[in-house]
Amino acid sequence: MMDVSTLLTILRSRKVNLWVEGSRLRCSAPVGAIDAELKSALVDQKDEIIALLQADTPPGHLAEAPPARSEQPASSTLQTICREVAAPVPVAPERMTQFVNELRSCSFDLASCAKRLGVFPRLGVNFWASMRPDWVARANDPIDNLISLFIDGRQVNANLFAKQLTSRFVDTALDMGLLTDCAGGVLQANACLFPCYGSYIVTDHPAKNSTINQVMWLWGESFVLGGLVKRSPRRRAVDLGTGSGIHAILAADHCSSVIGADVNPRAVEFATFNAMLNGKSNAQFILSDLFNSIEGTCDLLLANPPYAPDSAAQPGDNFWSGGLQGTDLLRKIVESLPAKLDPDGTAHLIALYPNPPATKTRDHFDMWLGGKIGDWDVLDHTWPVPHYEDLFSLQPYQGDKSAWRFGVVSLRRSASGNGWWKEGAGRGLFFGTDGRCNLVADHDGH
Ligand SMILES: C[S@@+](CC[C@H](N)C(=O)[O-])C[C@H]1O[C@@H](n2cnc3c(N)ncnc32)[C@H](O)[C@@H]1O
C-alpha cells in the first residue's frame, strides 16, 4: 500500500488540495489528476490524512510536506552552468542597513512569500519556475518582482522595479554586485536573496555550477533548522558548515558571540557579507575543517553538514557530499560533542540519516558516542524519506533507502545520567501556511 507521505507528495505535485470540514476529508483537483489508484489510496488512508491535517494545520489547507531535498523529483530542473560569479561586495554599513530596511518595509518576508508560493520552506521544490508553472509574477507587485529576480533568477524591468522599490535600493544592489543592469532595460540577479526569519541571506543561484564551489541556497532544511532552534540566551554558538552563514546569523540575535566555520572560502566570504548586511557584528566566520581551527567550547552547536551518500565526491569537495555512507562529517561532529559542547549546551544537527535497513538513527549516535547515548537527552525530529533523490552526485546511491530518515536531532547532556531519546517530528509538518515554523526543539518542554 502507498504510504501517506508518498501519497501526499504525488497529490501535491498534481495540484490536488485537501482539507477537512467537520470530520470529512474534502478535496479539489484538476480534471484527471486523481486516477483510480490514487483514489483507492485516498480512501485507504483517509483517516490518517484527516488526523494529519487536523493536527498540523489550520483548517482548510493542506500542510506542505517536509522540505528535505530528498523527495524532490527535480534533477532535471537543475541547470548545469560553468560561469564565474563574483561574490557580493560589502558597501558602507548605512547603505546596507537602508537596503535591508527597504526589503522589510515592502514586506519581503516569509509570510508574503508563503502567500504567493505556498509554504516558503518548500522553496527547495518550488523556487524552480518549471516546478510551479502556474505562478505568474504580477509586474505591478514589488514582492512578485523580488521573488522573480532574487529567487527565480528571472529578469525584471529596471525602471518599474526602481519605482516600486527605490532607485537607491537598485543602486546599492548594483554596487554590492547583487544585480547587473542588462541591455534592454532589465535587471538580472547574480545571486539569490532570501528572507529568513527576519534576516536576509544572499546565496549562490540554484544550479550545478562547475566552476565555483557553490554557497548553498536556502533549502527547506535551512528553514527547518532555523525554525527548530530554541532562541534562548547563550554564551557562544558555533555553526559548522555555515555556508551562507544563515544559522550563525540567526544565532547572533540571542548569543553573545557566534563563530561560523566552513572549508569553502567562498562560503566564508558570503557569510561575512550576510552578517554585515544584517548588522551582526558579534558573528565571525573562519575557514575551518569542522572544529579544527576553533578553540574552546560552545553552548549552542548548530550544523547542517553535507550529508548525501556520494561515491563520486569527497566530503568537503562541495556542499552536499557526506562521503560514501553520507555520514563522514556528521559522525565527526557527533564524536566531538563530549569535548566541544559545554555541560549545559545543546547541539542541533540537521542531516540525512541513511540508516541501513533494520538500523535506527539512535544506534549510529550511540556508536559515535562510544556507547554512551544514555548520557544524553535527545529530541529526534526526523521523519522517513524512503524516496530520497540525489540531485547532484555523478553516481547517485541506488540501494535500499527504506530506513532513511531526514531532520533535526537535538542533544543535551542528561542531568540525571539517565538519558532519553524522544521522537517528535511525526511527518515533519512543522510549518503553518503563513510560513512560520510551529515547533521548537525544546528539551525543557519534554
Ligand atoms: C549543506 S551545506 C549547509 C549550508 C548552511 N549551513 C545551510 O544550512 O543552509 C554544508 C556546508 O558545509 C561545508 N563543509 C563541507 N565540509 C566541511 C568541513 N569539513 N568543515 C566545515 N564545513 C564543511 C560546505 O562547504 C557547505 O557550505
XYZ file of C-alpha atoms and ligand atoms in Angstrom:
473
model
C 0.000 0.000 0.000
C 1.212 3.535 -0.792
C 2.290 5.349 2.407
C 0.726 8.677 3.317
C 3.870 10.668 2.734
C 4.203 9.324 -0.830
C 0.521 9.838 -1.444
C 0.640 13.473 -0.298
C 3.732 14.139 -2.400
C 2.000 12.810 -5.505
C -1.196 14.722 -4.788
C 0.709 17.933 -4.261
C 2.613 17.512 -7.500
C -0.764 17.149 -9.255
C -2.108 20.331 -7.625
C -4.660 18.468 -5.536
C -5.889 20.365 -2.472
C -7.106 18.524 0.595
C -8.805 19.962 3.653
C -11.048 18.888 6.497
C -14.582 20.141 7.035
C -16.047 18.904 10.280
C -14.843 15.327 10.245
C -14.912 14.938 6.459
C -11.974 14.979 4.114
C -12.618 17.366 1.222
C -10.701 17.572 -1.980
C -10.389 19.798 -5.038
C -8.369 18.626 -8.006
C -7.713 19.490 -11.639
C -9.588 17.267 -14.079
C -7.876 13.888 -14.452
C -5.457 14.484 -11.568
C -6.791 11.625 -9.454
C -6.667 8.256 -11.161
C -8.147 5.012 -9.838
C -5.000 4.051 -7.927
C -4.786 7.407 -6.169
C -8.495 7.362 -5.423
C -8.213 3.997 -3.763
C -5.108 5.119 -1.809
C -7.022 8.221 -0.672
C -9.891 6.085 0.575
C -7.497 3.696 2.348
C -5.518 6.492 4.019
C -8.416 8.842 4.708
C -8.291 8.614 8.500
C -4.557 9.173 8.697
C -4.755 12.169 6.360
C -7.583 13.697 8.390
C -5.575 13.205 11.593
C -2.532 14.812 9.967
C -4.470 17.770 8.664
C -6.222 18.324 11.972
C -3.006 18.034 13.981
C -0.713 20.112 11.874
C -2.515 22.822 10.004
C -5.157 25.428 10.354
C -8.428 24.185 8.851
C -8.819 24.447 5.144
C -5.255 23.874 3.977
C -3.005 21.009 3.131
C 0.212 21.488 5.045
C 3.332 21.370 2.998
C 5.288 18.168 3.374
C 8.768 18.141 4.861
C 11.320 20.014 2.871
C 14.216 17.595 2.678
C 15.984 17.676 -0.663
C 15.026 14.060 -0.622
C 11.644 13.741 -2.179
C 12.124 16.176 -4.972
C 11.749 14.704 -8.415
C 13.792 17.636 -9.563
C 17.075 16.533 -11.022
C 16.111 17.581 -14.495
C 15.313 21.106 -13.328
C 18.825 21.799 -12.037
C 20.687 23.529 -14.794
C 24.417 22.992 -15.148
C 26.322 26.218 -15.652
C 30.026 26.966 -15.810
C 30.318 30.684 -15.231
C 32.427 32.548 -12.728
C 30.130 34.531 -10.452
C 31.740 37.151 -8.254
C 30.967 37.106 -4.548
C 28.915 40.041 -3.188
C 30.825 43.133 -2.149
C 30.031 44.998 1.076
C 29.318 48.729 0.827
C 29.079 51.337 3.598
C 27.186 49.891 6.599
C 24.488 52.577 6.460
C 23.735 51.727 2.820
C 23.462 48.029 3.696
C 21.101 48.842 6.579
C 18.998 51.006 4.315
C 18.856 48.235 1.715
C 17.557 45.764 4.331
C 15.094 48.314 5.683
C 13.623 48.729 2.225
C 13.171 44.971 1.876
C 11.431 44.951 5.255
C 9.241 47.930 4.572
C 7.855 46.349 1.415
C 7.192 43.102 3.390
C 9.566 40.829 1.533
C 9.228 38.207 4.266
C 8.290 34.578 4.848
C 4.578 35.279 5.170
C 4.366 37.261 1.918
C 6.346 34.632 0.050
C 4.250 31.817 1.539
C 1.130 33.602 0.334
C 2.428 33.569 -3.206
C 4.494 30.389 -3.440
C 2.993 28.113 -0.841
C 4.767 27.415 2.401
C 8.120 29.060 1.973
C 10.254 26.261 3.368
C 9.121 24.210 0.399
C 11.294 26.502 -1.690
C 13.571 23.553 -2.263
C 10.869 22.369 -4.582
C 9.022 25.400 -5.662
C 11.616 28.003 -6.474
C 12.284 26.475 -9.814
C 9.863 28.136 -12.110
C 9.419 24.919 -14.048
C 8.086 23.223 -10.939
C 5.361 25.730 -10.339
C 4.422 26.859 -13.814
C 1.079 28.187 -12.613
C 2.603 31.028 -10.639
C 2.648 34.154 -12.735
C 4.507 37.130 -11.307
C 2.426 40.305 -11.430
C 4.521 43.124 -12.815
C 2.796 45.660 -10.554
C 3.623 43.770 -7.355
C 7.046 44.564 -5.837
C 7.212 41.291 -3.911
C 6.451 39.288 -7.037
C 9.291 41.124 -8.728
C 11.653 40.496 -5.808
C 10.785 36.797 -5.997
C 11.252 36.757 -9.765
C 14.626 38.433 -9.538
C 16.181 37.019 -6.414
C 14.570 33.604 -6.089
C 13.584 32.520 -9.579
C 16.545 34.226 -11.258
C 14.397 35.920 -13.919
C 14.913 39.376 -15.354
C 12.697 42.305 -14.376
C 12.112 45.704 -15.891
C 14.649 48.088 -14.348
C 12.539 51.254 -14.399
C 9.471 49.617 -12.973
C 11.478 47.904 -10.256
C 13.248 51.124 -9.267
C 9.852 52.817 -8.950
C 8.423 50.004 -6.828
C 11.433 49.830 -4.509
C 13.623 52.907 -4.901
C 16.427 53.813 -7.268
C 18.652 53.983 -4.170
C 17.822 50.311 -3.490
C 18.732 49.379 -7.057
C 21.979 51.376 -6.908
C 23.008 49.652 -3.687
C 22.183 46.230 -5.154
C 24.270 47.083 -8.245
C 27.174 48.327 -6.119
C 27.085 45.182 -3.975
C 27.198 43.076 -7.134
C 23.797 41.511 -6.451
C 22.336 42.853 -9.691
C 23.529 43.528 -13.209
C 21.971 46.204 -15.375
C 21.495 44.377 -18.671
C 20.830 45.599 -22.177
C 17.186 46.309 -22.889
C 16.496 47.999 -19.556
C 16.262 44.834 -17.497
C 17.894 43.771 -14.247
C 19.352 40.340 -13.644
C 20.408 38.970 -10.238
C 23.861 37.464 -9.771
C 22.836 35.775 -6.539
C 19.760 34.700 -4.629
C 18.413 36.785 -1.769
C 16.075 35.102 0.701
C 14.051 36.432 3.591
C 14.644 34.182 6.575
C 13.063 34.710 9.997
C 13.704 38.460 9.922
C 17.131 38.328 8.253
C 18.117 38.495 4.577
C 20.537 35.937 3.211
C 22.460 36.076 -0.067
C 23.496 32.761 -1.649
C 24.522 31.334 -4.976
C 21.861 30.504 -7.536
C 20.399 27.014 -7.533
C 22.277 25.281 -10.315
C 25.103 22.847 -10.742
C 27.918 25.325 -11.190
C 31.029 23.547 -12.312
C 33.409 26.493 -11.884
C 32.680 27.549 -8.327
C 32.317 25.701 -5.060
C 28.793 26.898 -4.549
C 27.329 28.559 -1.499
C 24.161 26.590 -0.861
C 20.940 28.483 -1.423
C 18.410 28.321 1.389
C 16.823 24.989 1.034
C 13.952 23.609 3.090
C 16.472 22.175 5.532
C 17.939 25.627 6.223
C 14.465 26.839 7.223
C 13.768 23.718 9.296
C 16.917 24.083 11.387
C 16.430 27.858 11.651
C 12.873 27.279 12.837
C 13.510 24.477 15.323
C 16.355 26.032 17.338
C 15.294 27.322 20.740
C 16.187 31.009 20.793
C 17.279 31.428 24.420
C 20.326 33.460 25.516
C 23.616 31.638 25.035
C 27.295 32.357 25.639
C 28.827 31.126 22.407
C 27.345 29.485 19.336
C 29.274 27.533 16.727
C 27.794 26.869 13.279
C 29.674 24.129 11.431
C 29.318 24.078 7.642
C 27.941 27.595 7.812
C 27.594 28.118 4.021
C 25.710 31.400 3.642
C 26.021 31.900 7.410
C 22.300 31.586 7.950
C 22.386 29.703 11.271
C 25.196 31.814 12.686
C 23.349 34.988 11.720
C 20.107 33.835 13.349
C 22.106 32.806 16.444
C 23.734 36.243 16.658
C 20.423 37.629 17.960
C 20.482 35.552 21.150
C 24.129 34.565 21.665
C 26.932 36.776 22.987
C 29.280 35.576 20.284
C 28.991 33.335 17.251
C 31.514 31.602 15.081
C 30.638 30.110 11.701
C 33.064 27.674 10.057
C 33.354 26.344 6.534
C 36.042 24.769 4.353
C 34.842 26.742 1.341
C 36.449 30.218 1.160
C 33.535 31.430 -0.970
C 31.135 30.455 1.824
C 33.191 32.419 4.354
C 33.033 35.415 2.013
C 29.239 35.158 1.569
C 28.636 34.565 5.277
C 30.763 37.580 6.221
C 28.827 39.681 3.712
C 25.494 38.422 5.064
C 26.485 39.220 8.646
C 27.329 42.776 7.570
C 24.108 43.070 5.593
C 22.148 42.136 8.696
C 24.276 44.220 11.070
C 25.504 41.233 13.127
C 28.856 42.351 14.464
C 29.088 39.513 17.008
C 29.295 36.830 14.286
C 32.696 35.845 12.930
C 33.382 33.462 10.043
C 36.503 31.390 9.576
C 37.934 28.707 7.328
C 37.931 25.572 9.416
C 37.552 21.860 8.861
C 34.749 21.344 11.387
C 36.179 22.215 14.855
C 39.846 22.014 13.760
C 40.528 25.769 13.914
C 38.063 26.574 16.675
C 39.483 26.875 20.166
C 37.363 26.260 23.229
C 33.804 25.097 23.695
C 30.331 26.353 22.891
C 26.913 26.099 24.499
C 24.998 26.104 21.226
C 26.158 23.948 18.344
C 24.397 24.156 15.004
C 25.255 22.113 11.953
C 23.833 21.265 8.576
C 26.776 19.233 7.295
C 26.974 17.799 3.788
C 25.120 14.511 4.068
C 24.443 12.946 0.687
C 25.957 9.479 0.233
C 28.291 10.069 -2.692
C 30.817 7.800 -4.321
C 31.958 10.465 -6.788
C 32.970 13.342 -4.457
C 34.804 13.557 -1.148
C 33.340 15.338 1.883
C 34.398 18.989 1.653
C 34.542 18.957 -2.173
C 31.164 20.657 -2.322
C 28.157 21.449 -0.141
C 26.481 18.073 -0.437
C 28.886 15.130 -0.251
C 28.961 13.303 3.057
C 31.236 10.571 1.681
C 30.336 7.034 0.726
C 27.905 6.488 3.600
C 26.832 10.126 3.764
C 27.781 10.324 7.433
C 31.533 11.088 7.384
C 31.141 14.660 8.640
C 28.111 14.028 10.824
C 29.999 11.258 12.621
C 32.963 13.541 13.347
C 30.655 16.246 14.686
C 28.868 13.811 16.996
C 32.192 12.340 18.159
C 33.375 15.820 19.120
C 30.308 16.658 21.219
C 31.621 15.449 24.611
C 34.723 17.657 24.242
C 33.288 20.702 22.481
C 29.820 21.197 23.959
C 29.521 22.819 27.410
C 27.824 20.700 30.083
C 24.645 22.796 29.763
C 24.950 23.177 25.996
C 22.655 21.986 23.224
C 23.507 20.719 19.754
C 21.038 20.801 16.866
C 22.127 18.763 13.861
C 20.135 18.585 10.662
C 21.095 15.816 8.274
C 20.050 12.842 6.275
C 20.337 9.675 8.336
C 20.926 6.991 5.702
C 20.334 4.125 8.068
C 20.902 0.717 6.562
C 17.682 -1.348 6.813
C 16.993 -2.602 10.361
C 19.198 0.076 11.967
C 17.950 3.194 13.725
C 19.390 6.683 13.946
C 19.846 6.155 17.679
C 22.152 3.154 17.030
C 24.522 5.314 14.993
C 24.626 8.086 17.581
C 25.291 5.510 20.279
C 28.203 4.113 18.290
C 29.653 7.577 17.541
C 29.365 8.477 21.241
C 31.261 5.356 22.290
C 28.186 3.528 23.570
C 27.214 6.470 25.786
C 23.992 7.684 24.217
C 22.477 7.201 27.685
C 24.424 10.309 28.822
C 22.259 12.454 26.552
C 18.671 13.642 26.323
C 17.803 13.572 22.644
C 14.929 15.087 20.691
C 14.628 13.348 17.353
C 12.700 15.480 14.868
C 13.400 13.275 11.870
C 10.966 11.649 9.501
C 11.156 8.853 6.925
C 12.418 9.723 3.432
C 12.380 6.436 1.543
C 12.214 8.278 -1.799
C 15.325 10.383 -1.385
C 16.611 11.561 -4.724
C 20.171 12.795 -5.076
C 20.246 15.867 -7.311
C 23.995 16.260 -7.552
C 26.192 13.200 -7.379
C 27.670 11.834 -10.567
C 26.952 8.406 -9.110
C 23.784 8.654 -7.021
C 23.110 5.980 -4.417
C 20.832 3.294 -5.815
C 20.446 0.878 -2.889
C 17.743 0.291 -0.296
C 16.577 3.560 1.262
C 13.648 2.170 3.187
C 15.042 3.105 6.611
C 16.416 6.525 5.640
C 15.329 9.496 7.711
C 15.856 13.223 7.498
C 15.552 16.032 10.020
C 16.957 17.550 13.194
C 18.487 15.617 16.078
C 18.970 17.806 19.180
C 21.194 16.650 22.021
C 21.723 17.932 25.548
C 23.644 16.199 28.340
C 21.321 14.378 30.668
C 21.292 15.960 34.139
C 20.451 12.616 35.742
C 22.767 10.492 33.598
C 19.638 8.645 32.647
C 19.202 9.970 29.166
C 16.218 9.627 26.866
C 15.560 9.614 23.112
C 12.223 11.037 22.016
C 10.843 11.141 18.505
C 8.621 14.130 17.836
C 8.565 15.014 14.162
C 5.600 12.968 13.004
C 5.713 13.547 9.288
C 7.732 16.712 9.578
C 4.790 19.047 9.013
C 6.194 21.885 11.101
C 5.161 24.884 9.065
C 1.980 26.902 9.062
C 0.573 28.272 5.855
C 1.965 31.674 6.840
C 5.473 30.180 6.530
C 6.116 30.139 10.277
C 7.648 27.119 11.997
C 5.285 25.853 14.682
C 7.720 23.644 16.535
C 10.774 24.353 18.697
C 13.254 21.656 19.753
C 12.984 22.379 23.467
C 14.383 19.798 25.890
C 12.762 21.606 28.823
C 9.352 21.129 27.267
C 9.715 17.328 27.346
C 24.531 21.526 3.409
S 25.538 22.951 3.375
C 24.820 23.914 4.688
C 24.813 25.398 4.458
C 24.078 26.204 5.519
N 24.600 25.938 6.837
C 22.589 25.949 5.488
O 22.101 25.228 6.360
O 21.901 26.497 4.624
C 27.022 22.314 4.079
C 28.205 23.259 4.189
O 29.286 22.559 4.853
C 30.508 22.955 4.268
N 31.530 21.937 4.577
C 31.836 20.814 3.885
N 32.804 20.123 4.525
C 33.119 20.820 5.637
C 34.062 20.631 6.692
N 34.866 19.579 6.747
N 34.124 21.577 7.669
C 33.328 22.676 7.628
N 32.418 22.901 6.650
C 32.311 21.987 5.674
C 30.184 23.113 2.799
O 31.141 23.916 2.151
C 28.779 23.754 2.880
O 28.879 25.155 2.913
